[in-house]
């Protein structure tokens, strides 16, 4: 009988993952740093057209592209003369489970069914769990969602509770946990006990499932405007959203389209802290995931993460919580679209960025998500107020995560705030030096890999390594 204490379960994690995925990661683990990323993605034995057919069979994809004409006009009123790019949004809320994550789940669950698994398990705050549960129901597969919900007092945020209800309505069994390290432990226990498929967000199947989204954007924008968009804005958390979309853009030939990430700025809050857990009011698309996953992708439930956002990121913007709540209401009032919070992170960034761009240019916000009662700004703000958070109107730059939420008092308050990507790149390279026994990266294969990982060149990597050695 297997030991089920924490240390024993964690010691078996690679064995558990191998049996729960049906993917052999060992060729990609031969060296601590470098591996063949395209070979990892090549483990998905489907091209984009085949993936689109698989997804169409379960009602996923081919969502509408909507021009936000009134928000575009507002941006032009705020912008200097001749500025104010046209803003479009891909309405991913039209997918069966109400978010783009249905794309990730559809291909993953197709693979699970083809491989003979009887069920699937997902660890998630909710939207992806709902997507997996929805796709499992279509395929008559069992589904278990392991969800981190509560602080130590048993209090859960409205948005997370909303997502749990969404998982349950599709027939999933939902295991709701308190914040802390036991999430991954319980996830492994469930995989071992059930023999179900690990429907991880970070497998090659999950990322390849998003690639058609990028292809559709190019096709629809070419039909609407005659060319690919100048910018695609992606809400960024774990990186799969941006990675899959960017890969799809490239496969559709949109090599000049810039991919811009956007996250809610929760600087100073620790995602695994019991104190901080309910002092943040966005459960995804924030810096607590966005910065760590950009700076080191391999912090997941699979041996190598197929979501490697820094490889594709041209720019990375931060938004305040209050700005995203403001944008959520703006989208409803100006465009008649009630959509959930995650996609509105990128939309808030798009309105600010559009004012820097020429009026003849275009931005596509590549996702919306459904808006349930727990995702409403009113629900989240009422919860925040009950936790002692100061809610007020004013200059959003005055917002302090964990202490206040400042709703802009004018649309001009939405601002572009750039993350220093070179700093993130250097952090990733420095992390790599800790993986080699001698503490120095000398293999040319590793240096070339790090250049690809950071979207730089070998000279940049070598300069950072030299500086690290001197220090």
Coordinates of C-alpha atoms in Angstrom, one line a residue:
X1 CA 0.0 0.0 0.0
X2 CA 1.4 3.4 -1.0
X3 CA 2.2 5.9 1.8
X4 CA 0.0 9.0 1.6
X5 CA 1.8 11.4 3.8
X6 CA 2.9 14.7 2.2
X7 CA 6.5 13.8 1.7
X8 CA 5.7 10.4 0.1
X9 CA 3.1 11.8 -2.2
X10 CA 5.3 14.6 -3.4
X11 CA 8.2 12.2 -3.9
X12 CA 6.0 10.3 -6.4
X13 CA 4.9 13.3 -8.4
X14 CA 6.9 12.6 -11.5
X15 CA 5.6 9.0 -11.6
X16 CA 2.0 10.2 -11.0
X17 CA 2.2 12.8 -13.7
X18 CA 3.6 10.3 -16.3
X19 CA 0.6 7.9 -15.7
X20 CA -1.9 10.8 -15.6
X21 CA -0.8 12.5 -18.8
X22 CA 0.3 9.7 -21.1
X23 CA 3.2 12.0 -22.1
X24 CA 6.8 11.0 -21.6
X25 CA 8.6 14.2 -20.6
X26 CA 11.9 12.4 -19.9
X27 CA 13.6 13.5 -23.2
X28 CA 13.0 17.1 -22.1
X29 CA 14.5 16.7 -18.7
X30 CA 17.9 15.4 -19.7
X31 CA 19.5 18.8 -18.9
X32 CA 18.3 21.1 -16.1
X33 CA 18.0 24.2 -18.4
X34 CA 17.8 23.6 -22.2
X35 CA 15.2 21.4 -23.9
X36 CA 13.6 21.3 -27.4
X37 CA 10.5 23.4 -26.9
X38 CA 9.1 22.9 -30.4
X39 CA 9.6 19.1 -29.9
X40 CA 7.5 19.4 -26.7
X41 CA 4.8 21.2 -28.6
X42 CA 5.2 18.6 -31.4
X43 CA 3.9 15.9 -29.0
X44 CA 0.4 17.2 -30.0
X45 CA -0.3 15.1 -33.1
X46 CA -2.8 17.5 -34.6
X47 CA -2.4 20.5 -36.9
X48 CA -4.4 23.7 -36.4
X49 CA -7.1 22.7 -38.9
X50 CA -7.6 19.4 -37.2
X51 CA -7.8 21.1 -33.8
X52 CA -10.5 23.5 -35.2
X53 CA -12.6 20.5 -36.4
X54 CA -12.2 18.8 -33.0
X55 CA -13.3 22.0 -31.2
X56 CA -16.2 22.6 -33.6
X57 CA -17.6 19.2 -32.7
X58 CA -18.1 20.4 -29.2
X59 CA -19.3 24.0 -30.0
X60 CA -15.9 25.6 -29.2
X61 CA -14.3 28.4 -31.2
X62 CA -15.3 30.5 -34.2
X63 CA -16.5 33.2 -31.8
X64 CA -17.5 36.7 -33.0
X65 CA -15.1 39.6 -33.4
X66 CA -16.8 42.8 -32.3
X67 CA -15.6 46.3 -33.0
X68 CA -16.0 48.5 -29.9
X69 CA -17.0 51.6 -31.7
X70 CA -18.0 53.8 -28.8
X71 CA -15.0 52.8 -26.7
X72 CA -12.8 53.6 -29.7
X73 CA -14.4 57.0 -30.0
X74 CA -13.9 57.7 -26.3
X75 CA -10.2 56.8 -26.7
X76 CA -9.9 59.3 -29.6
X77 CA -11.5 62.0 -27.5
X78 CA -8.8 61.5 -24.9
X79 CA -5.9 61.0 -27.3
X80 CA -3.8 63.7 -29.1
X81 CA -4.9 64.6 -32.7
X82 CA -4.5 61.7 -35.1
X83 CA -4.2 59.1 -32.3
X84 CA -6.7 56.5 -31.1
X85 CA -6.5 53.0 -32.5
X86 CA -9.6 51.1 -33.4
X87 CA -10.4 48.5 -30.6
X88 CA -11.9 45.1 -31.3
X89 CA -12.7 42.3 -28.9
X90 CA -13.0 38.5 -29.5
X91 CA -16.1 37.4 -27.7
X92 CA -14.9 34.2 -26.1
X93 CA -17.8 34.3 -23.6
X94 CA -19.7 32.6 -26.4
X95 CA -17.9 29.3 -25.8
X96 CA -19.9 26.6 -24.1
X97 CA -18.4 27.2 -20.6
X98 CA -18.2 31.0 -21.1
X99 CA -14.4 31.6 -21.6
X100 CA -11.6 30.9 -23.9
X101 CA -10.5 28.1 -21.6
X102 CA -13.0 25.9 -23.4
X103 CA -10.4 25.8 -26.2
X104 CA -7.7 24.4 -23.8
X105 CA -10.2 21.9 -22.3
X106 CA -11.6 20.7 -25.6
X107 CA -8.4 19.4 -27.0
X108 CA -7.2 18.1 -23.7
X109 CA -10.4 16.1 -23.1
X110 CA -10.4 14.9 -26.7
X111 CA -6.9 13.5 -26.1
X112 CA -8.0 12.0 -22.7
X113 CA -10.9 10.2 -24.3
X114 CA -8.8 8.9 -27.2
X115 CA -6.3 7.6 -24.7
X116 CA -8.9 5.7 -22.8
X117 CA -9.1 7.7 -19.6
X118 CA -12.5 7.5 -17.7
X119 CA -12.3 10.9 -16.2
X120 CA -10.2 14.1 -15.8
X121 CA -8.9 16.2 -12.9
X122 CA -8.2 19.9 -12.9
X123 CA -6.6 22.2 -10.3
X124 CA -7.9 25.7 -10.9
X125 CA -9.6 28.8 -9.3
X126 CA -12.6 28.0 -11.5
X127 CA -12.9 29.1 -15.1
X128 CA -10.8 26.3 -16.4
X129 CA -12.5 23.9 -14.1
X130 CA -15.8 24.8 -15.6
X131 CA -14.3 24.4 -19.1
X132 CA -13.0 20.9 -18.2
X133 CA -16.3 20.0 -16.6
X134 CA -18.3 21.1 -19.6
X135 CA -16.1 19.2 -22.1
X136 CA -16.1 16.1 -19.8
X137 CA -19.9 16.2 -19.7
X138 CA -20.0 16.3 -23.5
X139 CA -17.8 13.2 -23.7
X140 CA -19.5 11.2 -20.8
X141 CA -16.3 11.5 -18.7
X142 CA -16.1 12.0 -15.0
X143 CA -14.6 15.2 -13.7
X144 CA -13.1 16.3 -10.4
X145 CA -12.0 19.9 -9.8
X146 CA -9.6 20.8 -7.0
X147 CA -10.2 24.4 -6.1
X148 CA -8.5 26.7 -3.7
X149 CA -11.3 28.7 -2.2
X150 CA -11.1 29.7 1.5
X151 CA -8.8 31.5 3.9
X152 CA -8.3 29.9 7.4
X153 CA -11.6 31.4 8.6
X154 CA -13.5 29.6 5.9
X155 CA -14.3 32.8 4.0
X156 CA -14.3 32.6 0.2
X157 CA -14.5 35.4 -2.4
X158 CA -17.7 35.8 -4.5
X159 CA -15.8 35.3 -7.8
X160 CA -14.2 32.0 -6.6
X161 CA -17.5 30.7 -5.2
X162 CA -19.2 31.6 -8.4
X163 CA -16.7 29.6 -10.4
X164 CA -17.2 26.6 -8.1
X165 CA -20.9 26.7 -8.7
X166 CA -20.2 26.8 -12.5
X167 CA -18.1 23.6 -12.2
X168 CA -20.8 21.9 -10.3
X169 CA -23.6 22.7 -12.7
X170 CA -21.7 20.7 -15.4
X171 CA -21.6 17.7 -13.1
X172 CA -18.1 18.0 -11.7
X173 CA -17.2 17.0 -8.2
X174 CA -15.5 20.0 -6.6
X175 CA -13.0 19.7 -3.8
X176 CA -12.7 23.1 -2.1
X177 CA -9.6 23.8 -0.1
X178 CA -8.1 26.5 2.0
X179 CA -5.2 28.5 0.7
X180 CA -1.8 26.8 1.2
X181 CA 0.6 24.1 -0.1
X182 CA -1.9 21.3 0.3
X183 CA -3.5 22.1 -3.1
X184 CA -0.9 20.3 -5.2
X185 CA -0.7 17.5 -2.6
X186 CA -4.5 16.9 -2.8
X187 CA -4.4 17.1 -6.6
X188 CA -1.8 14.4 -6.7
X189 CA -3.8 12.3 -4.3
X190 CA -6.8 12.5 -6.5
X191 CA -4.8 11.6 -9.6
X192 CA -3.4 8.5 -7.8
X193 CA -6.6 7.3 -6.4
X194 CA -8.7 7.7 -9.5
X195 CA -6.3 7.1 -12.4
X196 CA -7.9 10.0 -14.2
X197 CA -6.3 12.3 -16.8
X198 CA -4.4 15.3 -15.6
X199 CA -6.2 18.1 -17.5
X200 CA -3.4 20.5 -16.6
X201 CA -3.5 24.1 -18.0
X202 CA 0.2 23.7 -19.0
X203 CA 0.4 20.6 -21.2
X204 CA 1.1 20.9 -24.9
X205 CA -2.6 20.0 -25.5
X206 CA -3.8 22.9 -23.5
X207 CA -1.6 25.4 -25.3
X208 CA -2.2 24.0 -28.8
X209 CA -5.9 24.2 -28.1
X210 CA -5.6 28.0 -27.9
X211 CA -3.7 28.4 -31.2
X212 CA -6.9 28.5 -33.3
X213 CA -7.8 31.6 -31.4
X214 CA -4.8 33.5 -32.9
X215 CA -5.6 32.1 -36.3
X216 CA -9.3 33.2 -36.1
X217 CA -8.2 36.7 -35.1
X218 CA -6.0 37.1 -38.2
X219 CA -8.8 35.7 -40.5
X220 CA -11.5 37.9 -39.0
X221 CA -9.4 41.1 -38.9
X222 CA -8.3 40.6 -42.5
X223 CA -11.9 40.2 -43.5
X224 CA -12.9 43.3 -41.5
X225 CA -10.0 45.7 -42.1
X226 CA -7.9 44.1 -44.9
X227 CA -5.0 43.1 -42.7
X228 CA -3.8 41.5 -39.4
X229 CA -4.1 43.7 -36.2
X230 CA -1.2 45.9 -35.1
X231 CA -1.6 44.7 -31.5
X232 CA -3.2 41.8 -29.8
X233 CA -3.8 42.4 -26.0
X234 CA -3.8 39.3 -23.7
X235 CA -4.7 39.2 -20.1
X236 CA -1.7 37.4 -18.6
X237 CA -1.5 35.0 -15.6
X238 CA 0.0 31.6 -16.1
X239 CA 1.0 32.3 -19.7
X240 CA -1.1 29.8 -21.6
X241 CA -3.5 32.4 -22.9
X242 CA -0.7 34.6 -24.4
X243 CA 1.4 31.7 -25.6
X244 CA -1.3 29.8 -27.5
X245 CA -2.7 33.0 -29.0
X246 CA 0.7 34.2 -30.1
X247 CA 1.6 30.9 -31.7
X248 CA -1.6 31.0 -33.6
X249 CA -0.9 34.5 -34.8
X250 CA 2.5 33.3 -36.1
X251 CA 0.9 30.2 -37.8
X252 CA -1.5 32.6 -39.6
X253 CA 1.4 34.7 -40.8
X254 CA 0.9 37.7 -38.6
X255 CA 4.6 38.1 -37.9
X256 CA 4.4 41.9 -37.4
X257 CA 1.5 41.9 -34.9
X258 CA 2.7 42.9 -31.4
X259 CA 1.6 40.8 -28.5
X260 CA 1.0 42.9 -25.4
X261 CA 0.3 41.3 -22.0
X262 CA -1.8 42.9 -19.3
X263 CA -2.1 42.1 -15.6
X264 CA -3.8 43.6 -12.5
X265 CA -1.1 45.1 -10.3
X266 CA -1.2 43.3 -6.9
X267 CA 2.3 44.2 -5.9
X268 CA 3.0 43.5 -2.3
X269 CA 0.4 40.7 -1.9
X270 CA 1.5 37.1 -1.6
X271 CA -0.7 34.6 -3.4
X272 CA -0.1 31.8 -0.8
X273 CA -0.6 34.1 2.2
X274 CA -3.6 33.4 4.3
X275 CA -3.7 37.1 5.3
X276 CA -3.5 38.3 1.7
X277 CA -5.7 35.7 0.0
X278 CA -8.9 37.7 0.5
X279 CA -7.3 41.1 0.2
X280 CA -7.0 40.8 -3.5
X281 CA -10.1 41.2 -5.7
X282 CA -9.1 39.5 -8.9
X283 CA -8.6 35.7 -8.8
X284 CA -6.6 35.5 -12.0
X285 CA -4.9 37.8 -14.5
X286 CA -2.8 39.5 -11.8
X287 CA 0.9 40.0 -11.0
X288 CA 0.8 37.2 -8.4
X289 CA 0.8 34.8 -11.3
X290 CA 1.9 37.0 -14.2
X291 CA 5.3 38.1 -13.0
X292 CA 6.4 34.7 -11.5
X293 CA 5.2 32.7 -14.5
X294 CA 6.8 35.1 -17.0
X295 CA 10.1 35.0 -15.0
X296 CA 10.1 31.2 -14.6
X297 CA 7.5 29.1 -16.3
X298 CA 8.4 25.7 -14.8
X299 CA 6.5 26.2 -11.5
X300 CA 3.6 24.0 -12.5
X301 CA 2.0 20.6 -12.2
X302 CA 3.8 19.2 -15.2
X303 CA 7.6 18.6 -15.6
X304 CA 7.9 21.2 -18.4
X305 CA 5.4 24.0 -18.9
X306 CA 4.3 24.4 -22.5
X307 CA 3.1 28.0 -21.7
X308 CA 6.3 30.1 -22.1
X309 CA 4.9 33.7 -22.4
X310 CA 8.2 35.6 -22.3
X311 CA 9.1 34.0 -25.7
X312 CA 6.2 35.9 -27.3
X313 CA 5.7 39.0 -25.2
X314 CA 6.5 42.3 -26.9
X315 CA 5.3 44.5 -24.0
X316 CA 3.7 44.0 -20.5
X317 CA 1.3 46.5 -19.0
X318 CA -0.1 46.8 -15.5
X319 CA -3.6 48.0 -14.6
X320 CA -5.1 48.8 -11.2
X321 CA -8.0 46.9 -9.7
X322 CA -10.2 50.0 -9.8
X323 CA -9.5 50.6 -13.5
X324 CA -10.6 47.1 -14.4
X325 CA -13.9 47.5 -12.4
X326 CA -14.4 50.8 -14.2
X327 CA -13.8 49.2 -17.6
X328 CA -16.2 46.4 -16.8
X329 CA -19.0 49.0 -16.3
X330 CA -17.8 51.0 -19.3
X331 CA -18.1 48.0 -21.6
X332 CA -21.7 47.4 -20.4
X333 CA -22.7 51.0 -20.6
X334 CA -21.1 52.0 -23.9
X335 CA -21.2 48.7 -25.8
X336 CA -24.1 46.8 -24.3
X337 CA -21.8 43.9 -23.4
X338 CA -21.8 42.5 -19.8
X339 CA -18.7 40.4 -19.5
X340 CA -16.6 39.1 -16.6
X341 CA -13.5 40.6 -15.1
X342 CA -10.5 38.7 -16.7
X343 CA -10.8 39.9 -20.3
X344 CA -11.5 43.4 -19.1
X345 CA -8.0 43.6 -17.7
X346 CA -6.7 43.5 -21.3
X347 CA -9.5 45.9 -22.4
X348 CA -8.5 48.5 -19.8
X349 CA -4.9 48.2 -21.1
X350 CA -6.2 48.5 -24.7
X351 CA -8.0 51.8 -24.1
X352 CA -4.9 53.3 -22.5
X353 CA -2.6 51.9 -25.2
X354 CA -4.9 53.0 -28.1
X355 CA -4.3 56.6 -27.2
X356 CA -0.6 56.2 -28.0
X357 CA -1.3 54.6 -31.4
X358 CA -2.3 56.1 -34.8
X359 CA -6.0 56.3 -35.6
X360 CA -5.5 54.0 -38.6
X361 CA -4.1 51.2 -36.4
X362 CA -6.0 48.4 -34.7
X363 CA -6.0 46.5 -31.4
X364 CA -7.7 43.2 -30.7
X365 CA -8.5 42.2 -27.1
X366 CA -8.4 38.5 -27.5
X367 CA -10.9 37.3 -24.9
X368 CA -14.1 38.0 -22.9
X369 CA -15.6 35.7 -20.3
X370 CA -19.0 35.2 -18.9
X371 CA -20.3 37.4 -16.1
X372 CA -22.0 35.6 -13.3
X373 CA -23.4 37.2 -10.1
X374 CA -20.1 36.5 -8.1
X375 CA -18.1 38.2 -10.9
X376 CA -19.9 41.4 -10.8
X377 CA -18.0 44.5 -9.6
X378 CA -20.7 45.1 -7.1
X379 CA -20.1 41.6 -5.5
X380 CA -16.4 42.0 -5.4
X381 CA -16.4 45.5 -4.1
X382 CA -19.0 44.7 -1.4
X383 CA -16.8 41.8 -0.3
X384 CA -13.7 44.1 -0.3
X385 CA -15.5 46.7 1.8
X386 CA -16.5 44.0 4.3
X387 CA -12.8 43.1 4.6
X388 CA -11.9 46.6 5.5
X389 CA -10.7 47.7 2.1
X390 CA -11.1 51.4 1.4
X391 CA -13.3 51.9 -1.7
X392 CA -13.2 55.3 -3.3
X393 CA -13.1 57.3 -6.5
X394 CA -10.1 59.3 -7.6
X395 CA -6.7 58.8 -9.1
X396 CA -6.1 55.1 -9.6
X397 CA -2.3 55.5 -9.1
X398 CA -3.2 56.1 -5.4
X399 CA -4.5 52.5 -5.1
X400 CA -2.6 50.3 -2.6
X401 CA -3.2 46.5 -3.1
X402 CA -4.6 45.0 0.0
X403 CA -5.6 48.4 1.4
X404 CA -7.6 50.3 -1.2
X405 CA -9.4 50.0 -4.5
X406 CA -9.6 53.4 -6.3
X407 CA -12.2 53.7 -9.1
X408 CA -11.1 56.3 -11.6
X409 CA -13.1 59.5 -11.5
X410 CA -12.5 60.1 -15.2
X411 CA -11.5 57.8 -18.2
X412 CA -8.3 59.7 -18.6
X413 CA -7.1 58.1 -15.3
X414 CA -6.5 54.8 -17.2
X415 CA -2.8 54.7 -17.8
X416 CA -0.1 52.7 -19.5
X417 CA 2.3 51.3 -16.9
X418 CA 5.1 49.2 -18.4
X419 CA 6.8 46.3 -16.7
X420 CA 10.5 46.4 -17.2
X421 CA 10.8 43.2 -19.4
X422 CA 14.6 43.3 -19.3
X423 CA 14.4 43.0 -15.6
X424 CA 12.1 39.9 -15.9
X425 CA 14.5 38.5 -18.5
X426 CA 17.5 38.9 -16.3
X427 CA 15.6 37.3 -13.4
X428 CA 14.9 34.2 -15.6
X429 CA 18.5 33.9 -16.6
X430 CA 19.8 34.3 -13.0
X431 CA 17.3 31.6 -12.0
X432 CA 18.8 29.3 -14.6
X433 CA 22.3 29.6 -13.0
X434 CA 20.9 27.9 -9.8
X435 CA 20.0 24.8 -11.7
X436 CA 23.6 23.8 -12.7
X437 CA 25.9 22.3 -10.1
X438 CA 28.7 24.7 -10.5
X439 CA 26.4 27.7 -10.5
X440 CA 27.6 28.8 -13.9
X441 CA 25.9 28.4 -17.3
X442 CA 28.5 27.5 -19.9
X443 CA 26.9 25.2 -22.4
X444 CA 26.2 26.9 -25.7
X445 CA 22.9 24.9 -25.9
X446 CA 21.8 26.5 -22.6
X447 CA 22.7 30.0 -23.7
X448 CA 20.9 29.6 -27.0
X449 CA 17.8 28.2 -25.1
X450 CA 17.9 31.2 -22.7
X451 CA 18.1 33.6 -25.6
X452 CA 14.9 32.0 -27.0
X453 CA 13.2 32.0 -23.6
X454 CA 13.8 35.7 -23.1
X455 CA 13.3 36.7 -26.7
X456 CA 16.7 38.3 -26.8
X457 CA 20.0 37.0 -28.3
X458 CA 23.1 35.1 -27.0
X459 CA 25.0 38.4 -26.4
X460 CA 22.3 39.6 -24.0
X461 CA 22.3 36.3 -22.1
X462 CA 26.1 36.2 -21.9
X463 CA 26.2 39.8 -20.5
X464 CA 23.8 38.8 -17.8
X465 CA 25.7 35.7 -17.0
X466 CA 29.0 37.6 -16.8
X467 CA 27.4 40.2 -14.4
X468 CA 26.1 37.3 -12.3
X469 CA 29.6 35.8 -12.1
X470 CA 31.1 39.1 -11.0
X471 CA 28.5 39.5 -8.3

